[in-house]
Amino acid sequence: MSAVVPLRRARARQPAPRPARLALLGTGGVGSAFVARYARLAANGVVLPAVSWICNSRTQIAGGVDLASALRDARAAAPARGGFPPWAEGESPQPGDIVVDATASETVADWHPEWLARGVHVVTANKLGTGGELGRAQAIADARAATGSRYGDSATVGAGLPLLRSLRALVDGGDRIHSIEGVLSGSLAWLFAHFDGTRPFSELVREARSAGYTEPDPRVDLSGEDVRRKLLILARAAGFALSAHEVAVESWVPAGLACVAAADVETTLATLDGALEARRAEAAAAGARLCVVGRFDADGARVGLRALPAAHPLCAGGGTDNHVAIHSDRYSAQPLVIQGPGAGAEVTAAALLDDVLAIAHVRPV
Ligand SMILES: NC(=O)c1ccc[n+]([C@@H]2O[C@H](COP(=O)([O-])OP(=O)(O)OC[C@H]3O[C@@H](n4cnc5c(N)ncnc54)[C@H](OP(=O)(O)O)[C@@H]3O)[C@@H](O)[C@H]2O)c1
């Protein structure tokens, strides 16, 4: 009869699991807020994976202990030569590591399925992963199913409000989703809440942009594209394989502004003002307010600017509030309503870190 190996010795021969490392892509408003919150949480004793890389489109810098100075160096890096981001050529994250996407980049979103397939977890504020092309969203779902890698997307809709989580809980509980309707853009909510005729709309866009509420290119908000992506993320989370072209989007960006190079947006913004002021004045005369609403139901999906009575529930809240109503089998008469601040670098960074912690401590995202 062979000797029984003592449990303690048998354990001692196992290689210790390598601690997960974290790569941060994006050092703009959200990436910087992520580093600041990471430092605050670490100082409060929260155990987090080490930040091994801080990257943007120009450079990749080792994270280490002094993250604030790594962030400063990355932000100050010179423009990169060639079209390939430096992080794509360096040491790759390994299975169990976590990539945090705080960019708005198609190139980075294209990597989501690839990382997941390699066993790397992805946490993202970038909506292009599951809110862009249907093929990429499906590749992400397939890679997760094949490897068990986790995908933290709480920051993509509602900047961390418990929206996707609640929707998935309903679906997992066997509910069918009948409709999702709401104010899904915190930046547009802020813009139209402040658009009272005293200041031109373009001036408000500049203020929202410098407060970090808008997308890096504000036309992504103003064209309705950002809301389209959020609606796609929600509809797909509810189990509907909706394509981007199936969402009817009303853009109110004039052709001249839509076509200019990103560098010229600033000087062309005022072309928004005339038509929007006319719509605002007409709505105000009828006791209504302008509001950008996204809706998904059995008849399809659409995004548009609507004039709603000032007392309408979708006009409730203030600041950057999102307000979303979900009708399902169990919430058929009265919807489940979720409301709260849905834009801003700090709340978005907090949502990213919530997902990082959930993955690192193996909790559901
Ligand atoms: N602000 C909000 O309220 C909010 C809310 C929810 C979600 N989000 C999302 O958060 C993301 C970031 O927003 P932000 O306001 O922080 O944008 P931002 O200030 O413009 O920063 C974007 C960052 O992405 C980097 N980047 C671009 N292409 C890259 C690439 N190929 N590889 C690596 N890095 C790349 C940029 O690098 P360079 O500096 O080298 O150009 C920059 O550091 C966006 O997807 C946005 O939709 C924002």
Short mmCIF file of N, CA, C and O in Angstrom, two decimals, residues 227-271:
data_model
loop_
_atom_site.label_atom_id
_atom_site.label_comp_id
_atom_site.label_asym_id
_atom_site.label_seq_id
_atom_site.Cartn_x
_atom_site.Cartn_y
_atom_site.Cartn_z
N VAL A 227 -26.21 57.42 -27.94
CA VAL A 227 -27.43 56.80 -27.41
C VAL A 227 -27.74 55.51 -28.19
O VAL A 227 -28.17 54.51 -27.62
N ARG A 228 -27.46 55.53 -29.52
CA ARG A 228 -27.65 54.30 -30.30
C ARG A 228 -26.81 53.17 -29.70
O ARG A 228 -27.28 52.06 -29.49
N ARG A 229 -25.53 53.48 -29.38
CA ARG A 229 -24.65 52.43 -28.83
C ARG A 229 -25.19 51.91 -27.50
O ARG A 229 -25.18 50.70 -27.25
N LYS A 230 -25.68 52.83 -26.66
CA LYS A 230 -26.20 52.40 -25.35
C LYS A 230 -27.46 51.54 -25.52
O LYS A 230 -27.63 50.54 -24.82
N LEU A 231 -28.32 51.96 -26.45
CA LEU A 231 -29.54 51.19 -26.70
C LEU A 231 -29.18 49.78 -27.21
O LEU A 231 -29.80 48.79 -26.82
N LEU A 232 -28.16 49.71 -28.07
CA LEU A 232 -27.72 48.40 -28.59
C LEU A 232 -27.19 47.53 -27.45
O LEU A 232 -27.49 46.33 -27.37
N ILE A 233 -26.40 48.14 -26.54
CA ILE A 233 -25.85 47.36 -25.42
C ILE A 233 -27.00 46.81 -24.57
O ILE A 233 -27.02 45.63 -24.20
N LEU A 234 -28.00 47.67 -24.30
CA LEU A 234 -29.13 47.23 -23.46
C LEU A 234 -29.95 46.15 -24.18
O LEU A 234 -30.29 45.12 -23.58
N ALA A 235 -30.25 46.40 -25.47
CA ALA A 235 -31.08 45.42 -26.21
C ALA A 235 -30.37 44.07 -26.30
O ALA A 235 -30.98 43.02 -26.13
N ARG A 236 -29.07 44.11 -26.55
CA ARG A 236 -28.32 42.85 -26.66
C ARG A 236 -28.24 42.15 -25.30
O ARG A 236 -28.34 40.92 -25.23
N ALA A 237 -28.09 42.94 -24.23
CA ALA A 237 -28.08 42.33 -22.89
C ALA A 237 -29.44 41.71 -22.58
O ALA A 237 -29.54 40.74 -21.82
N ALA A 238 -30.50 42.26 -23.20
CA ALA A 238 -31.85 41.70 -23.00
C ALA A 238 -32.10 40.49 -23.90
O ALA A 238 -33.18 39.90 -23.87
N GLY A 239 -31.10 40.15 -24.74
CA GLY A 239 -31.19 38.93 -25.54
C GLY A 239 -31.57 39.14 -26.99
O GLY A 239 -31.87 38.18 -27.70
N PHE A 240 -31.58 40.41 -27.46
CA PHE A 240 -31.97 40.68 -28.85
C PHE A 240 -30.73 41.00 -29.68
O PHE A 240 -29.97 41.90 -29.34
N ALA A 241 -30.56 40.24 -30.78
CA ALA A 241 -29.37 40.43 -31.63
C ALA A 241 -29.63 41.58 -32.60
O ALA A 241 -29.81 41.39 -33.80
N LEU A 242 -29.66 42.78 -32.05
CA LEU A 242 -30.00 43.97 -32.84
C LEU A 242 -28.74 44.50 -33.54
O LEU A 242 -27.68 44.60 -32.92
N SER A 243 -28.89 44.85 -34.82
CA SER A 243 -27.78 45.47 -35.56
C SER A 243 -27.87 46.98 -35.45
O SER A 243 -28.97 47.53 -35.27
N ALA A 244 -26.72 47.63 -35.62
CA ALA A 244 -26.68 49.09 -35.48
C ALA A 244 -27.65 49.77 -36.45
O ALA A 244 -28.34 50.72 -36.09
N HIS A 245 -27.75 49.25 -37.70
CA HIS A 245 -28.60 49.92 -38.69
C HIS A 245 -30.10 49.74 -38.38
O HIS A 245 -30.94 50.41 -38.98
N GLU A 246 -30.42 48.86 -37.44
CA GLU A 246 -31.83 48.67 -37.08
C GLU A 246 -32.32 49.71 -36.06
O GLU A 246 -33.50 49.70 -35.69
N VAL A 247 -31.41 50.56 -35.60
CA VAL A 247 -31.83 51.63 -34.69
C VAL A 247 -31.98 52.91 -35.52
O VAL A 247 -31.00 53.39 -36.12
N ALA A 248 -33.20 53.44 -35.59
CA ALA A 248 -33.43 54.67 -36.35
C ALA A 248 -32.97 55.84 -35.49
O ALA A 248 -33.45 56.01 -34.36
N VAL A 249 -32.05 56.63 -36.00
CA VAL A 249 -31.49 57.72 -35.20
C VAL A 249 -31.72 59.05 -35.88
O VAL A 249 -31.38 59.22 -37.05
N GLU A 250 -32.33 59.98 -35.13
CA GLU A 250 -32.49 61.35 -35.64
C GLU A 250 -31.29 62.16 -35.17
O GLU A 250 -31.09 62.34 -33.97
N SER A 251 -30.47 62.62 -36.12
CA SER A 251 -29.33 63.46 -35.75
C SER A 251 -29.74 64.92 -35.93
O SER A 251 -30.51 65.24 -36.81
N TRP A 252 -29.26 65.80 -35.06
CA TRP A 252 -29.55 67.22 -35.27
C TRP A 252 -28.25 68.00 -35.48
O TRP A 252 -28.15 69.17 -35.24
N VAL A 253 -27.23 67.24 -35.95
CA VAL A 253 -25.97 67.90 -36.30
C VAL A 253 -26.05 68.33 -37.77
O VAL A 253 -26.25 67.48 -38.65
N PRO A 254 -25.92 69.64 -38.06
CA PRO A 254 -25.99 70.06 -39.46
C PRO A 254 -24.87 69.44 -40.29
O PRO A 254 -23.80 69.12 -39.74
N ALA A 255 -25.12 69.25 -41.60
CA ALA A 255 -24.16 68.55 -42.46
C ALA A 255 -22.77 69.18 -42.36
O ALA A 255 -21.76 68.46 -42.32
N GLY A 256 -22.71 70.50 -42.31
CA GLY A 256 -21.41 71.19 -42.26
C GLY A 256 -20.60 70.77 -41.04
O GLY A 256 -19.39 70.53 -41.13
N LEU A 257 -21.26 70.64 -39.88
CA LEU A 257 -20.57 70.25 -38.65
C LEU A 257 -20.24 68.75 -38.67
O LEU A 257 -19.17 68.33 -38.20
N ALA A 258 -21.14 67.97 -39.26
CA ALA A 258 -20.90 66.51 -39.30
C ALA A 258 -19.65 66.18 -40.11
O ALA A 258 -18.96 65.21 -39.81
N CYS A 259 -19.34 67.01 -41.12
CA CYS A 259 -18.26 66.66 -42.06
C CYS A 259 -16.89 67.21 -41.65
O CYS A 259 -15.88 66.71 -42.15
N VAL A 260 -16.84 68.22 -40.77
CA VAL A 260 -15.53 68.84 -40.52
C VAL A 260 -14.60 67.90 -39.75
O VAL A 260 -15.05 66.98 -39.05
N ALA A 261 -13.29 68.16 -39.90
CA ALA A 261 -12.29 67.39 -39.15
C ALA A 261 -12.46 67.69 -37.66
O ALA A 261 -12.94 68.77 -37.29
N ALA A 262 -12.05 66.72 -36.81
CA ALA A 262 -12.23 66.88 -35.36
C ALA A 262 -11.64 68.20 -34.87
O ALA A 262 -12.21 68.86 -33.98
N ALA A 263 -10.52 68.62 -35.46
CA ALA A 263 -9.86 69.85 -35.01
C ALA A 263 -10.70 71.09 -35.28
O ALA A 263 -10.50 72.13 -34.64
N ASP A 264 -11.65 71.00 -36.21
CA ASP A 264 -12.45 72.18 -36.59
C ASP A 264 -13.84 72.20 -35.95
O ASP A 264 -14.64 73.09 -36.23
N VAL A 265 -14.12 71.22 -35.09
CA VAL A 265 -15.46 71.13 -34.48
C VAL A 265 -15.75 72.40 -33.68
O VAL A 265 -16.82 73.00 -33.78
N GLU A 266 -14.77 72.81 -32.90
CA GLU A 266 -14.92 73.96 -32.01
C GLU A 266 -15.43 75.19 -32.77
O GLU A 266 -16.38 75.85 -32.35
N THR A 267 -14.82 75.49 -33.91
CA THR A 267 -15.17 76.72 -34.64
C THR A 267 -16.46 76.56 -35.44
O THR A 267 -16.99 77.54 -35.96
N THR A 268 -16.98 75.34 -35.52
CA THR A 268 -18.20 75.11 -36.32
C THR A 268 -19.43 74.84 -35.44
O THR A 268 -20.55 74.74 -35.94
N LEU A 269 -19.19 74.74 -34.12
CA LEU A 269 -20.28 74.36 -33.20
C LEU A 269 -21.49 75.28 -33.28
O LEU A 269 -22.64 74.83 -33.16
N ALA A 270 -21.24 76.58 -33.54
CA ALA A 270 -22.35 77.54 -33.52
C ALA A 270 -23.38 77.28 -34.62
O ALA A 270 -24.50 77.81 -34.53
N THR A 271 -23.05 76.44 -35.61
CA THR A 271 -24.04 76.12 -36.65
C THR A 271 -25.21 75.30 -36.10
O THR A 271 -26.22 75.11 -36.75
#
